[in-house]
Tab-separated table of C-alpha atoms and ligand atoms in Angstrom:
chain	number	residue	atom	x	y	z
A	1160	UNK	CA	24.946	31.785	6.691
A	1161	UNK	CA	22.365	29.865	8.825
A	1162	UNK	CA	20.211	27.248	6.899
A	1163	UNK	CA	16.468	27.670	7.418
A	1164	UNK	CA	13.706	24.993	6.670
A	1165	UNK	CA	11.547	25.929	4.567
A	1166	UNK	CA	9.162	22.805	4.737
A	1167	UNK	CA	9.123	20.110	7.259
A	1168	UNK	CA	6.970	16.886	8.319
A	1169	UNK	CA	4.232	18.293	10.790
A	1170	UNK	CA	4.735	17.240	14.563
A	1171	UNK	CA	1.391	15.345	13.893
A	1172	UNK	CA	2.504	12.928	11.807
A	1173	UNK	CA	3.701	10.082	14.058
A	1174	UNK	CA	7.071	9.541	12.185
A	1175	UNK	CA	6.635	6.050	11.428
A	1176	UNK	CA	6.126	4.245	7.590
A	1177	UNK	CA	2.241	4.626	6.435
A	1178	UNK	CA	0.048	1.004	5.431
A	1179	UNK	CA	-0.451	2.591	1.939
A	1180	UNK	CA	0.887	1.575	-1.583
A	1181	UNK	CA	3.850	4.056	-2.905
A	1182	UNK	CA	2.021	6.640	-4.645
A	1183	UNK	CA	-1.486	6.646	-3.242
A	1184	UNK	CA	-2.403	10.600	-2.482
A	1185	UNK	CA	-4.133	9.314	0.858
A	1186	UNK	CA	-0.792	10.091	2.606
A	1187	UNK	CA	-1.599	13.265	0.935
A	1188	UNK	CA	-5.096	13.936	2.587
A	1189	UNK	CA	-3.792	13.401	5.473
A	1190	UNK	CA	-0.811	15.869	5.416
A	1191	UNK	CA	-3.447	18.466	4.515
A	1192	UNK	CA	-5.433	17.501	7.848
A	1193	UNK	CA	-2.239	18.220	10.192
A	1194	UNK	CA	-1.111	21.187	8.568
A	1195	UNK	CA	-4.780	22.654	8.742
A	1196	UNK	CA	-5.183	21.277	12.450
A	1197	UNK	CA	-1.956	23.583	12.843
A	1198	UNK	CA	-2.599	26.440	10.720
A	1199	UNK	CA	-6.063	26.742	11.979
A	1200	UNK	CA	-4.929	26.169	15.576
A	1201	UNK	CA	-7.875	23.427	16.115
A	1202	UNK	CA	-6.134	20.216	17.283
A	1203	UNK	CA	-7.332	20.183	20.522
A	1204	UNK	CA	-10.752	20.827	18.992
A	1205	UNK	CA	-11.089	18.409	15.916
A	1206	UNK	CA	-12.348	14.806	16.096
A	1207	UNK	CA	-12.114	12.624	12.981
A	1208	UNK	CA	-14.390	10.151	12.307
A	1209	UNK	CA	-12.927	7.543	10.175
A	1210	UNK	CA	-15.610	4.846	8.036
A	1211	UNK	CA	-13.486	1.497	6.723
A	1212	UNK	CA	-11.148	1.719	3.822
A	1213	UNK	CA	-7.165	1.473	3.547
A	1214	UNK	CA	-6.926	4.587	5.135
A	1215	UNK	CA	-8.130	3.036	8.401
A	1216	UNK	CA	-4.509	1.984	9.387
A	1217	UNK	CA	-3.104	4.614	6.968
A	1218	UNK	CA	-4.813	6.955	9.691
A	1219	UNK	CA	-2.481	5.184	12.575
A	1220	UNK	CA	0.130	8.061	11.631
A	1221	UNK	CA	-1.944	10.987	12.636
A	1222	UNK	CA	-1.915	12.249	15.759
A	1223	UNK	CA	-5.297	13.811	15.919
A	1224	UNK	CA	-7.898	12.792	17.732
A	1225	UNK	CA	-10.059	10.031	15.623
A	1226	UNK	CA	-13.037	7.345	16.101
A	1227	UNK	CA	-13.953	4.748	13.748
A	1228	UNK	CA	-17.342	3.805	12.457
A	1229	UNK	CA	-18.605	0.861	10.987
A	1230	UNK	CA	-18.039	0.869	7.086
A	1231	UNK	CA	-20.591	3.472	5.648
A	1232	UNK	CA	-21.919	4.939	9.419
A	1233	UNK	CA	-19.267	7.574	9.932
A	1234	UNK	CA	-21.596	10.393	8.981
A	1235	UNK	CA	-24.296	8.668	11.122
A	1236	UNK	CA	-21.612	8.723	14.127
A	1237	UNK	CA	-20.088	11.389	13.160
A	1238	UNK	CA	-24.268	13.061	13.882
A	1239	UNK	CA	-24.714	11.991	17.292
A	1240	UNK	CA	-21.017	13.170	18.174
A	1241	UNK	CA	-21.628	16.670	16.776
A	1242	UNK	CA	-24.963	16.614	19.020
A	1243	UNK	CA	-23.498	15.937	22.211
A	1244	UNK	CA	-20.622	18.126	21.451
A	1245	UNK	CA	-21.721	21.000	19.204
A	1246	UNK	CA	-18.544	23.208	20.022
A	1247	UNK	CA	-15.794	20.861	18.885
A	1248	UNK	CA	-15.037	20.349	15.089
A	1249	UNK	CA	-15.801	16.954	13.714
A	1250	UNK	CA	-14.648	15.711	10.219
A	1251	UNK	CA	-15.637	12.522	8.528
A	1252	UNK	CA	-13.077	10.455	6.389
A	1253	UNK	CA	-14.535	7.996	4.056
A	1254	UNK	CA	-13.101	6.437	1.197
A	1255	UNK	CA	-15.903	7.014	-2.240
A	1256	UNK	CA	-16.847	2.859	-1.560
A	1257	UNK	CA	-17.541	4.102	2.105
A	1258	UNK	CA	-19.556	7.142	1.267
A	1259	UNK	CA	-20.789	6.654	-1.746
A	1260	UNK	CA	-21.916	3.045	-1.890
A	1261	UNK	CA	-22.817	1.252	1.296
A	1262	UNK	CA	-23.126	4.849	3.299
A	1263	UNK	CA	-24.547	6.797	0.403
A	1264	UNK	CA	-27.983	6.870	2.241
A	1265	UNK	CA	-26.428	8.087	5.626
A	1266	UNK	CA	-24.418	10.776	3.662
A	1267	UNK	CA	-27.462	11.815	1.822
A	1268	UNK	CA	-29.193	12.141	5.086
A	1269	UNK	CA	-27.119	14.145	6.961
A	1270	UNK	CA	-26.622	16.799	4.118
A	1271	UNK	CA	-30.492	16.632	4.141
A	1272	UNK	CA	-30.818	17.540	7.889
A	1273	UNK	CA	-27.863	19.883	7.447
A	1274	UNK	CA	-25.648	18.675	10.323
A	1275	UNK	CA	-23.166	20.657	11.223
A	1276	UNK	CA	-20.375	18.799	10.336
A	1277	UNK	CA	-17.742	18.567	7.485
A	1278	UNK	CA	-17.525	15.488	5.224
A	1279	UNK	CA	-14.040	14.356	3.025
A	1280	UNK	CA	-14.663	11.945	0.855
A	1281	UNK	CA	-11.548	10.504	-0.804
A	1282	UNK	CA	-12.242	9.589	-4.330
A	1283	UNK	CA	-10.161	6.723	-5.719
A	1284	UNK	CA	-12.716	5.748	-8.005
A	1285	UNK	CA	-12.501	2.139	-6.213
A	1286	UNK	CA	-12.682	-0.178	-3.725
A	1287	UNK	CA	-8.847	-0.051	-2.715
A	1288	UNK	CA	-8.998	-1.795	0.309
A	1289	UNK	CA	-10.387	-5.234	-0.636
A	1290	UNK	CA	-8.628	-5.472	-3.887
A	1291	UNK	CA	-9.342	-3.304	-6.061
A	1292	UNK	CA	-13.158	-3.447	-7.098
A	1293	UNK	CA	-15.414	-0.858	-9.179
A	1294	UNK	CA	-16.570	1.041	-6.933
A	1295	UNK	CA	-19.992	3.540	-7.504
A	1296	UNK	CA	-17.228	6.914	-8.635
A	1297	UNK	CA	-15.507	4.268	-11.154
A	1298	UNK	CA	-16.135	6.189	-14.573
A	1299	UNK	CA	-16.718	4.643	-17.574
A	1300	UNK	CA	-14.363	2.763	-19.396
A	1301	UNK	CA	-12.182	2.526	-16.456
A	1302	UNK	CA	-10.899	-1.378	-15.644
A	1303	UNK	CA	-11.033	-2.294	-12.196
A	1304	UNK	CA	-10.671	-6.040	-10.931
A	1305	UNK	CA	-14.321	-6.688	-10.859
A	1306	UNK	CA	-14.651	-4.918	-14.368
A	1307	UNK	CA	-11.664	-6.130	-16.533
A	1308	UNK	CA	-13.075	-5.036	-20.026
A	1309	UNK	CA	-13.822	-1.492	-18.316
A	1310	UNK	CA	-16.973	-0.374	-16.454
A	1311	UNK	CA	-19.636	-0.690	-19.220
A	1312	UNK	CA	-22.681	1.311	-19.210
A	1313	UNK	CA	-25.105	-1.878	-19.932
A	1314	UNK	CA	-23.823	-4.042	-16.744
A	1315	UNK	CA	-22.266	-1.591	-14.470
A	1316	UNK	CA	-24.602	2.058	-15.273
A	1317	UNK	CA	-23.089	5.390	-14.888
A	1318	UNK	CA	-20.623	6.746	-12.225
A	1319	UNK	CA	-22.108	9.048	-9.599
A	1320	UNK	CA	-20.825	12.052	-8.827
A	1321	UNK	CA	-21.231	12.678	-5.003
A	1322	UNK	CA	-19.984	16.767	-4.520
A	1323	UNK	CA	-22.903	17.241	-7.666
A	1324	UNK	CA	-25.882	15.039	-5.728
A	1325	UNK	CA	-25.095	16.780	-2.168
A	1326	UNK	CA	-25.249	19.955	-3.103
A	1327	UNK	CA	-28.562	19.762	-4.511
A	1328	UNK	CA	-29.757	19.191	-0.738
A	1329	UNK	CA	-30.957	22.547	0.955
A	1330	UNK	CA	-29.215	20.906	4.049
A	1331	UNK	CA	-25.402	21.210	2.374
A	1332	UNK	CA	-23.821	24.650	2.696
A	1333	UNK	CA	-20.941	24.083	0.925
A	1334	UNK	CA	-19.944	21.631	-1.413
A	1335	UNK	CA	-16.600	21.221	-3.634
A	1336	UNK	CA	-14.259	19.013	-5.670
A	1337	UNK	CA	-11.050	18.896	-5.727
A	1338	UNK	CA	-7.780	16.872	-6.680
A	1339	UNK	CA	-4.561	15.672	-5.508
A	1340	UNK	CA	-1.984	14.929	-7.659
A	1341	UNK	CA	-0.328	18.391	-9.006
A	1342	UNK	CA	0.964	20.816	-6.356
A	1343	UNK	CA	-1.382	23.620	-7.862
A	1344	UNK	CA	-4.498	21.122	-6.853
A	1345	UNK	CA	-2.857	20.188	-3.645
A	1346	UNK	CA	-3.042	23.494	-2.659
A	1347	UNK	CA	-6.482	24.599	-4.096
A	1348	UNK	CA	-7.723	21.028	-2.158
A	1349	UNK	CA	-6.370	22.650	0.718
A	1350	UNK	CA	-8.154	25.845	0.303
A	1351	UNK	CA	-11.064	24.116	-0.331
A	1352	UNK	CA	-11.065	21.639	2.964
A	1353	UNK	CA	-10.005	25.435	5.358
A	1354	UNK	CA	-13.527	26.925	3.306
A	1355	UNK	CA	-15.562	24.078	4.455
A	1356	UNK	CA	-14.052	23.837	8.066
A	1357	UNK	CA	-13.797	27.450	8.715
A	1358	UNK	CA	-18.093	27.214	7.533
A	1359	UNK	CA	-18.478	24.557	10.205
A	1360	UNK	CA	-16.958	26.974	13.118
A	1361	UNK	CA	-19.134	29.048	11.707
A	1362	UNK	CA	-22.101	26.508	12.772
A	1363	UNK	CA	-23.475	26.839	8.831
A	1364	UNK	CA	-25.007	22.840	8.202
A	1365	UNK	CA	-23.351	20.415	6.296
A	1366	UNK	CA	-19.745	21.006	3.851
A	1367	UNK	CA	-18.367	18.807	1.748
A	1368	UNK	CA	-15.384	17.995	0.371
A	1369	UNK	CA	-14.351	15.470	-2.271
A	1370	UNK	CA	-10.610	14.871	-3.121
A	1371	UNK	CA	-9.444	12.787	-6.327
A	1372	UNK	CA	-7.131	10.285	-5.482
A	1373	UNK	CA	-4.632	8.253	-7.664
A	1374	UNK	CA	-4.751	4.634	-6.896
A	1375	UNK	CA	-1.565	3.365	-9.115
A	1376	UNK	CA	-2.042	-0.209	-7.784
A	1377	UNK	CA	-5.469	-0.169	-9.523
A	1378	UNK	CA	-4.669	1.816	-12.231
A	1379	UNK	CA	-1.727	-0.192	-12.894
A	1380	UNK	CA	0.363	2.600	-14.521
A	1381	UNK	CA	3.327	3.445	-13.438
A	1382	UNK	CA	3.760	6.362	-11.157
A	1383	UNK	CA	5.294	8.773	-14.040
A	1384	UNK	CA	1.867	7.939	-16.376
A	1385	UNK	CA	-0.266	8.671	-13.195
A	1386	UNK	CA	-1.261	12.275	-14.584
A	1387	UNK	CA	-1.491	11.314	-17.599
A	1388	UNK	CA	-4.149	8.708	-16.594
A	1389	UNK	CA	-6.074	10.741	-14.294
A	1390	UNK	CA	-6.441	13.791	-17.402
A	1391	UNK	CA	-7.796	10.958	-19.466
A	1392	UNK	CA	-9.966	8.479	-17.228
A	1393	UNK	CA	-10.862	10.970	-14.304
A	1394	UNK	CA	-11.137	14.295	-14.609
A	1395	UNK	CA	-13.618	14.678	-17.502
A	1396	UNK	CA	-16.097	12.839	-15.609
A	1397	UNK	CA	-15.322	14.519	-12.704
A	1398	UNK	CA	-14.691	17.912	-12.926
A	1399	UNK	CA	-13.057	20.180	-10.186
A	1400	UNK	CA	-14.540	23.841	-8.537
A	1401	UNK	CA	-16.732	24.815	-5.758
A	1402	UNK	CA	-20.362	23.509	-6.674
A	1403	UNK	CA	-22.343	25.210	-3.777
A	1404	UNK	CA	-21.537	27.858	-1.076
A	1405	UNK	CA	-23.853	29.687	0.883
B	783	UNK	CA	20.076	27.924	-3.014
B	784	UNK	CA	18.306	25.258	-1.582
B	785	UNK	CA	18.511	21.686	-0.483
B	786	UNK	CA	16.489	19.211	0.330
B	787	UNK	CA	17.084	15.806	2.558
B	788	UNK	CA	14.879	12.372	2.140
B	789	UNK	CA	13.991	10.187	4.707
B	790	UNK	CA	14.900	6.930	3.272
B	791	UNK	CA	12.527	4.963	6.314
B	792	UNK	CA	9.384	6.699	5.090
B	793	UNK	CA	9.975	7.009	1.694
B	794	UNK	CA	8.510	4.467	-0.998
B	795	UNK	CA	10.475	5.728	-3.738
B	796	UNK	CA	7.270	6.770	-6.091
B	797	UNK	CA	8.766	9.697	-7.831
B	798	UNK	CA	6.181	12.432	-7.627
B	799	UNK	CA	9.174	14.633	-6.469
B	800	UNK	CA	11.034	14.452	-9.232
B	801	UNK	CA	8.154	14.332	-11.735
B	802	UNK	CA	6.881	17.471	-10.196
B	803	UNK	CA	10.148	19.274	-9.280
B	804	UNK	CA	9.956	22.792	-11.477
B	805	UNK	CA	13.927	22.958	-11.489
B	806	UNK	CA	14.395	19.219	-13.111
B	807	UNK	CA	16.779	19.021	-9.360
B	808	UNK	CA	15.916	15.636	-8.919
B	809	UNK	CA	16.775	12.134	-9.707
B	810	UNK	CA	16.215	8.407	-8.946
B	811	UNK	CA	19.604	8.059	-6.933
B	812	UNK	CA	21.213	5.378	-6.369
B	813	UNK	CA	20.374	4.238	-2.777
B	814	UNK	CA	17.421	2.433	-1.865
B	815	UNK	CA	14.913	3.067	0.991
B	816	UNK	CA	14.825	1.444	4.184
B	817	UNK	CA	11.333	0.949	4.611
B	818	UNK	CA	10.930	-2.609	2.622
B	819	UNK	CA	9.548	-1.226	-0.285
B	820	UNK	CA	13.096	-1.803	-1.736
B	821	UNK	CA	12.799	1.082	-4.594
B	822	UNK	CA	15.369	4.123	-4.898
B	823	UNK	CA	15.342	7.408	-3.213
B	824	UNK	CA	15.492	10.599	-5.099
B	825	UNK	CA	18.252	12.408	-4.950
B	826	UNK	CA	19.960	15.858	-6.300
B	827	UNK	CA	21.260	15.890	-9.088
B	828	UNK	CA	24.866	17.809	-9.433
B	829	UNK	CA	25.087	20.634	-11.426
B	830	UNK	CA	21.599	21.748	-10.632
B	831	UNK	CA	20.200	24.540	-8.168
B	832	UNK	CA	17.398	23.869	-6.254
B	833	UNK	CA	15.294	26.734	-4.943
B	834	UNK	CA	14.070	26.073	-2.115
B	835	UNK	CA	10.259	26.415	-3.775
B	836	UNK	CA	9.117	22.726	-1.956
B	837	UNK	CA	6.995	21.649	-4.515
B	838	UNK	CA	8.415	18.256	-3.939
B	839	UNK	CA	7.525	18.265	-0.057
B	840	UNK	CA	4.181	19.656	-0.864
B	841	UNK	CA	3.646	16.146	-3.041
B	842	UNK	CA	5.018	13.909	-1.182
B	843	UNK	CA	2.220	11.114	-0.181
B	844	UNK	CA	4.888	10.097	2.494
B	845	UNK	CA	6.105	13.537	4.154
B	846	UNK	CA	9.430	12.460	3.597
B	847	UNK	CA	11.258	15.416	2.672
B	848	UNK	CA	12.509	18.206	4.519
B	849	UNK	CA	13.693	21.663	2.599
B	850	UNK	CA	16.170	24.054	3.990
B	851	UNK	CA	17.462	27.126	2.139
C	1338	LIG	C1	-20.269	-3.903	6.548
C	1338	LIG	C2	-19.037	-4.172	5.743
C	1338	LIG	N1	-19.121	-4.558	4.453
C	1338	LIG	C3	-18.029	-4.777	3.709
C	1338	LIG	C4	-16.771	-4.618	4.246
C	1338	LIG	C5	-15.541	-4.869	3.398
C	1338	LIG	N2	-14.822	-3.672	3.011
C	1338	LIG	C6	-13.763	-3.234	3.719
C	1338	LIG	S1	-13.063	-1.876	3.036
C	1338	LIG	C7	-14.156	-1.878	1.747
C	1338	LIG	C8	-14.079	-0.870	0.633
C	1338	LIG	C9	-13.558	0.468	1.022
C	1338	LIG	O1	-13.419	1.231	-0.115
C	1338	LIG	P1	-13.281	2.797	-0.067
C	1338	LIG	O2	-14.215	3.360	0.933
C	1338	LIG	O3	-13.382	3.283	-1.465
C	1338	LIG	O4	-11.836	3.093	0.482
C	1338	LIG	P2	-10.427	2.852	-0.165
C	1338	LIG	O5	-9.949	1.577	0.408
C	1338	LIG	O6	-10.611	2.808	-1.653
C	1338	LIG	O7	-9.605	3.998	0.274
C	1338	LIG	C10	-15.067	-2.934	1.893
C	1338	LIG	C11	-16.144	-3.215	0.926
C	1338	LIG	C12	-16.685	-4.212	5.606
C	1338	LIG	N3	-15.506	-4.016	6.217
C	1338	LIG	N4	-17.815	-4.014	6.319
């Protein structure tokens, strides 16, 4: 009997060791990105804009077509990209410190003006890159490097939830939240990154896409309490679905 | 009945395989990756029978594993 694979590393995954810590889902995010540039038959037609964040030389493995913007700008470059080029897909991929601190205006703006293009914010409800900091997603209670007795509502105010503010703007067509550590959410996140793409080929404004990361390094649990964690620090504040479609 | 193989130079020996696998297959085993990380690699357990369902490809942050039936 001939053995069949069932499930194998895309071809657009350079097959070389990613930057990231073991156990952050970035590595994740990007799997879903080649198997949907596959499935959906749109490599030769996707550019990825990338904002700053450890997935900037996490990205190194992909083998898509990408350009980075300066930390926070990626929607604004991702904008005059999608202008000049209004046929070819264009993601951004910003970490929640990228979009939803120092670019949370440039976000905000281009779901406003409904550009056509599709955002993916990766939610690791910190600042992974430089250490480990709160970041503007880190919910309460949650102890971070720059909040060691957990983010208190008095010094630190309340965690914003970014899939909930876009989709209040007439701009932003489609707007969801989803996670990444069980395979049942891997999959749904999948669905939900196709629904927002397959809405951009359809020229319909702005989609967006958040995606719950782990960050075990920050959480500093070990990989088995990960779940565990995340059901008790994450996803009550942040609840999963499909907050806008249209 | 399944298998699955682990490439020890990408993977950073986190364990969401095993922790996720629906069949209990897998194990810490006893060699270590390649990549510098210096933890173990999962491995099959004996006695078990994997399915071939790749739950544990489908979490893998690293793409490390490969299923064949
Ligand atoms: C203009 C500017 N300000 C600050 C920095 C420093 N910086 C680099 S990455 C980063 C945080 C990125 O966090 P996030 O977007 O959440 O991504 P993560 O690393 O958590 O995936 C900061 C503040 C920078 N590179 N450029």
């Amino acid at each position: 009997m001939m053995e069949e694979i069932v499930y194998q590393r895309s071809k657009y995954l350079r097959p070389m060791l990613t930057y990231y810590c073991a156990g952050c889902q970035h590595g994740i995010v990007s799997k879903i990105l080649v198997e949907l540039a596959e499935e959906m038959n749109i490599v030769n037609n996707l550019a990825i804009c990338y904002g700053i964040g450890c997935y900037v030389a996490g990205t190194m493995n992909l083998d898509l077509d990408m350009f980075p913007a300066l930390h926070g700008r990626a929607c604004a470059v991702a904008t005059g990209f999608k202008r000049m080029r209004p046929n070819q897909l264009v993601i951004t991929y910003q970490g929640d410190g990228d979009c939803a601190s120092i670019g949370l205006g440039d976000t905000l703006q281009a779901a406003a003006r409904g550009e056509n293009f599709t955002t993916i914010m990766v939610n690791n409800q910190n600042y992974g890159c430089t250490g480990g900091q709160l970041a503007p997603t880190t919910p309460i209670g949650m102890v971070t490097n720059t909040s060691p007795y957990g983010r208190s509502v008095e010094a630190q105010g309340y965690p914003i939830r970014m899939a909930e503010l876009v989709a209040n703007l007439d701009g932003c067509r489609y707007a969801a939240r989803g996670a990444l550590t069980t395979p049942a959410q891997i999959r749904q996140a999948k669905k939900y990154v196709r629904r927002a793409l397959e809405l951009q080929q359809q020229g319909h404004g702005y989609t967006f896409v958040e995606l719950l990361s782990a960050c075990p390094s920050t959480y500093k649990v070990p990989f088995d309490k990960v779940k565990a964690f995340q059901e008790e620090h994450v996803y009550p504040v942040f609840p999963t679905g499909v907050f806008k479609e249209e | 009945m399944g298998r699955i193989v682990v490439d020890r130079s990408v993977c950073k020996g986190c364990g969401y395989c095993i922790q996720f696998c629906p069949k209990h297959v897998l194990h810490m085993g006893e060699q270590r990756n390649t990549s510098g990380y210096g933890n173990h690699c999962p491995d099959m357990l004996e006695g078990t029978e994997c399915v071939a369902c790749a739950t544990c490809a489908i979490v893998c942050p690293d793409s490390a594993i490969t299923v064949y039936r």
